[in-house]
């Protein structure tokens, strides 16, 4: 599979129209608020109380737009994917290391069942790390309501057929509303008050660009499981 480089247009294509739409909302609101603010200042005497409220609204909208751009940043900056042969265990360990503090403070029991002897996968290290981090962050969020001692995350990997590995991240958290499962990977679908809804759609964009697959389900015993299928590196 000689896809050494994937153009950024390909990687971003599916997301960009949703993102443009999403950025349009706060930008439109900021403009309308700024116009209203001008009008309030022209009143005699100027209505400063209204202007103050408007400035708060403008800040809120601006922060949301900035957060959307921030989440897109690593894909936007990198431009193209750099594929190499990667040991899955190392990749998982690196992603987990980034979230060590959160895992410790939330007192989550994390089990990593990734055999070191698995063949290496073909992928972009930075982007795949980002995917694993997104999944772990979602699990951590889903566990925050669980009582102490009941907070578990498990990361497993196995070979799937001759040319793929599967990597799963599962947790003992709230699980996913079954009615919303079809929307899960759509940009800006979120159930969190402080969420943007980009974690899973960015992850899907990255996994698609690897020729892989991402899927999600609820576990019978409660909690959610997200599975990745990733291609094995050619030389392995
Ligand atoms: N492990 C999980 N357990 C329960 N629900 C989940 C899990 N992972 C994702 N979800 C649901 O899917 C929604 C979308 O997830 P996604 O990561 O795309 O966005 P987000 O976490 O809400 O915001 P962002 O990742 O942009 O900060 C979440 O709001 C949540 O409702
Ligand atoms: Mg998320």
XYZ file of C-alpha atoms and ligand atoms in Angstrom:
268
model
C 0.000 0.000 0.000
C 2.176 2.858 -1.240
C 0.330 5.656 0.525
C 3.442 7.196 2.039
C 1.859 10.600 2.159
C -1.730 11.659 2.360
C -2.538 15.205 1.366
C -4.097 17.338 4.034
C -7.021 18.062 1.751
C -7.952 14.432 1.964
C -7.644 14.267 5.715
C -9.592 17.434 6.343
C -12.085 17.218 3.502
C -14.821 15.415 5.386
C -14.577 17.630 8.430
C -14.041 21.025 6.891
C -17.607 21.827 5.871
C -18.916 20.920 9.320
C -16.200 23.014 10.924
C -16.866 25.987 8.632
C -20.527 25.761 9.548
C -19.709 25.561 13.237
C -17.373 28.579 13.095
C -19.975 30.583 11.203
C -22.349 30.529 14.148
C -20.125 32.282 16.709
C -18.756 34.638 14.040
C -22.286 35.691 13.062
C -23.262 36.123 16.704
C -20.162 38.210 17.402
C -20.965 40.530 14.489
C -24.609 40.968 15.518
C -23.563 41.641 19.095
C -20.928 44.163 18.057
C -23.517 46.004 15.942
C -25.982 46.006 18.834
C -23.232 47.243 21.156
C -22.551 50.201 18.866
C -26.236 51.075 18.889
C -26.359 50.937 22.702
C -23.321 53.237 22.880
C -25.026 55.760 20.568
C -27.942 56.100 22.990
C -27.948 59.193 25.174
C -26.875 58.357 27.799
C -25.025 55.274 26.454
C -26.504 52.004 27.786
C -23.349 50.636 29.350
C -25.115 47.803 31.190
C -26.232 46.320 27.856
C -22.793 46.840 26.365
C -21.244 45.004 29.294
C -23.556 42.004 28.765
C -22.820 42.018 25.071
C -19.072 41.951 25.710
C -19.527 38.846 27.873
C -21.480 37.157 25.042
C -18.785 38.086 22.552
C -16.120 36.540 24.770
C -18.120 33.320 25.112
C -18.602 32.992 21.344
C -14.986 33.825 20.654
C -13.730 31.217 23.117
C -15.910 28.562 21.517
C -14.578 29.380 18.041
C -11.013 29.327 19.387
C -11.635 25.948 21.037
C -12.831 24.478 17.739
C -9.695 25.723 15.976
C -7.496 24.496 18.818
C -8.922 20.980 18.475
C -8.283 21.015 14.712
C -4.795 22.383 15.093
C -2.628 19.281 14.999
C -4.273 18.102 11.775
C -4.099 21.583 10.254
C -0.465 22.127 11.150
C 0.878 18.769 10.202
C -0.520 18.952 6.700
C 0.252 15.426 5.663
C 0.460 12.147 7.483
C 3.876 10.579 8.034
C 3.508 6.837 8.008
C 6.011 4.565 9.730
C 6.030 1.144 11.378
C 4.922 1.566 14.996
C 4.817 -0.845 17.923
C 1.321 -0.613 19.362
C 2.448 -1.133 22.955
C 4.826 1.814 22.690
C 2.107 3.972 21.127
C -0.353 3.110 23.885
C 2.258 3.718 26.597
C 3.048 7.156 25.165
C -0.616 8.151 25.021
C -1.245 6.884 28.557
C 1.788 8.784 29.838
C 0.209 12.038 28.652
C -2.834 11.387 30.829
C -1.124 9.906 33.872
C -2.115 12.754 36.167
C -5.802 12.564 35.211
C -5.814 8.785 35.585
C -4.218 9.006 39.034
C -6.400 11.836 40.363
C -9.597 10.141 39.211
C -8.333 6.905 40.804
C -8.977 4.924 37.682
C -7.713 1.351 37.403
C -6.115 1.051 33.984
C -5.293 -2.339 32.501
C -3.162 -2.542 29.380
C -3.361 -5.889 27.610
C -1.250 -5.248 24.525
C 1.130 -8.111 23.665
C 4.628 -6.803 22.929
C 5.039 -9.496 20.262
C 2.292 -8.149 17.976
C 3.417 -7.065 14.513
C 3.875 -3.331 14.118
C 1.191 -1.166 12.574
C 1.574 1.282 9.691
C 0.634 4.731 10.859
C 1.312 8.308 11.813
C 2.561 8.249 15.386
C 1.388 11.729 16.408
C -2.085 11.367 14.947
C -2.660 7.866 16.317
C -1.531 9.013 19.750
C -4.112 11.764 19.482
C -6.804 9.182 18.700
C -5.916 7.081 21.745
C -5.848 10.213 23.921
C -9.299 11.229 22.631
C -10.681 7.788 23.517
C -9.091 7.825 26.975
C -10.410 11.336 27.655
C -13.916 10.165 26.753
C -13.556 7.172 29.064
C -12.312 9.421 31.871
C -15.327 11.701 31.374
C -17.689 8.727 31.345
C -16.147 7.458 34.586
C -16.330 10.699 36.518
C -19.818 9.864 37.814
C -18.848 6.312 38.797
C -18.080 5.630 42.434
C -14.506 5.139 43.558
C -13.237 1.603 43.061
C -15.611 1.192 40.100
C -13.558 3.213 37.646
C -11.936 0.909 35.157
C -10.397 1.388 31.754
C -9.002 -1.468 29.714
C -6.894 -1.227 26.583
C -6.530 -4.433 24.579
C -4.963 -5.365 21.289
C -4.898 -8.463 19.134
C -4.186 -9.492 15.582
C -7.273 -9.514 13.357
C -6.651 -11.614 10.274
C -3.417 -11.459 8.309
C -3.018 -7.739 7.771
C -4.699 -5.904 10.633
C -4.591 -5.355 14.351
C -7.498 -4.408 16.532
C -7.118 -2.037 19.466
C -9.986 -1.530 21.899
C -10.472 1.022 24.659
C -13.284 0.213 27.052
C -14.526 1.594 30.340
C -16.969 0.896 33.155
C -18.592 4.307 32.763
C -22.039 5.560 31.804
C -22.111 3.902 28.399
C -23.475 5.585 25.280
C -27.134 6.452 24.778
C -28.119 3.650 22.330
C -30.400 6.000 20.360
C -27.452 8.302 19.664
C -24.953 5.647 18.588
C -25.466 6.488 14.881
C -24.481 10.140 15.542
C -21.460 9.374 17.657
C -18.801 10.079 15.038
C -20.481 13.153 13.600
C -18.726 16.448 14.201
C -20.139 18.506 17.066
C -22.279 15.755 18.534
C -21.752 16.120 22.273
C -23.690 15.436 25.472
C -21.247 17.402 27.646
C -21.849 20.969 28.782
C -18.189 21.779 28.140
C -17.743 19.443 25.157
C -17.107 20.406 21.553
C -17.972 17.072 20.015
C -14.841 16.843 17.909
C -12.900 14.058 19.653
C -14.537 11.131 17.886
C -15.029 12.783 14.501
C -11.371 13.853 14.399
C -10.433 10.315 15.422
C -12.550 8.864 12.633
C -10.962 11.236 10.114
C -7.504 10.064 11.207
C -8.395 6.364 11.221
C -10.068 6.651 7.787
C -6.877 8.221 6.419
C -5.019 5.139 7.678
C -7.351 2.831 5.799
C -8.602 1.623 9.169
C -11.951 1.490 10.909
C -13.383 2.840 14.139
C -16.575 1.641 15.806
C -18.294 1.950 19.159
C -20.676 -0.153 21.197
C -21.980 -0.566 24.714
C -20.672 -3.470 26.763
C -23.227 -5.943 28.115
C -21.881 -5.405 31.647
C -22.159 -1.602 31.290
C -19.810 1.020 29.923
C -18.598 1.664 26.385
C -16.082 0.055 24.072
C -14.448 1.739 21.085
C -12.566 -0.474 18.640
C -9.938 0.480 16.067
C -8.782 -1.647 13.149
C -5.326 -0.657 11.924
C -3.169 -1.983 9.080
C -0.048 -4.018 9.878
C 3.173 -2.480 8.542
C 4.375 -4.063 5.299
C 7.762 -5.200 6.557
C 6.210 -6.973 9.577
N -16.501 6.159 26.487
C -17.669 6.809 26.379
N -18.669 6.572 27.271
C -19.852 7.226 27.184
N -20.150 8.130 26.208
C -19.212 8.411 25.303
C -17.922 7.770 25.320
N -17.209 8.242 24.282
C -17.997 9.136 23.649
N -19.197 9.246 24.256
C -20.323 10.123 23.838
O -20.051 10.605 22.541
C -20.085 12.042 22.529
C -19.102 12.546 21.475
O -17.763 12.283 21.866
P -16.599 13.220 21.317
O -15.324 12.775 21.905
O -16.693 13.288 19.836
O -17.003 14.666 21.853
P -16.932 15.235 23.349
O -16.106 14.326 24.207
O -18.325 15.497 23.789
O -16.185 16.628 23.145
P -14.633 16.803 22.751
O -14.046 15.434 22.544
O -14.634 17.600 21.502
O -14.026 17.507 23.907
C -19.781 12.447 23.954
O -20.298 13.731 24.262
C -20.464 11.332 24.747
O -21.842 11.580 24.881
Mg -14.218 13.655 23.558
